């Protein structure tokens, strides 16, 4: 890893306002999201472990980015279709490229947060942490915040534990690089999910085994 990359990698970039000002409102108004929403509707039939479907998760990720003050056209569009390549069999990536002028940039972000063939979850998260662009990391952190919130509806204790461990090992360092507010929210989500496991006796039962 060269010195220039190291310097860029560890500069935290926080771009969040407390509320949407008029300039950001006009910027968001000019971003056309509908073509990407149309592509994402193919995820409506994809159920989630916590309930709902993958289309709603795309919209939730979009809302989290806006909540954190990110008004970047390719980033917001990528959030709407970030699971299409991975979760829709045979999905044609050219549909993203041709969606509008941002298409090539959107696909580049999407592919960064898409698991590659033969890549396990640990390798996938490590790749984004070590080599992902700022936008890919921002998107992945927003995606994980959505997933961690949904985790509150999951009753599979071992799944919750694994997901919390993943978030601690990979997403916290990622969030620390790009947005301290996301980092803080992820810590709180880990704490509440692990408290649920502790109060349910999961850790005591695991030790007995």
PDB file of C-alpha atoms in Angstrom, residues 23 72 96 99 121 123 133 139:
ATOM      1  CA  UNK A  23     -29.321  24.420  -1.625  1.00  0.00           C
ATOM      2  CA  UNK A  72     -24.538  12.890  -4.268  1.00  0.00           C
ATOM      3  CA  UNK A  96     -27.766   0.398 -14.931  1.00  0.00           C
ATOM      4  CA  UNK A  99     -30.391   4.244 -17.009  1.00  0.00           C
ATOM      5  CA  UNK A 121     -18.432 -12.732   3.386  1.00  0.00           C
ATOM      6  CA  UNK A 123     -13.206 -11.550   2.061  1.00  0.00           C
ATOM      7  CA  UNK A 133     -13.766   3.974  -2.533  1.00  0.00           C
ATOM      8  CA  UNK A 139     -23.032   3.055   0.922  1.00  0.00           C
TER       9      UNK A 139
END
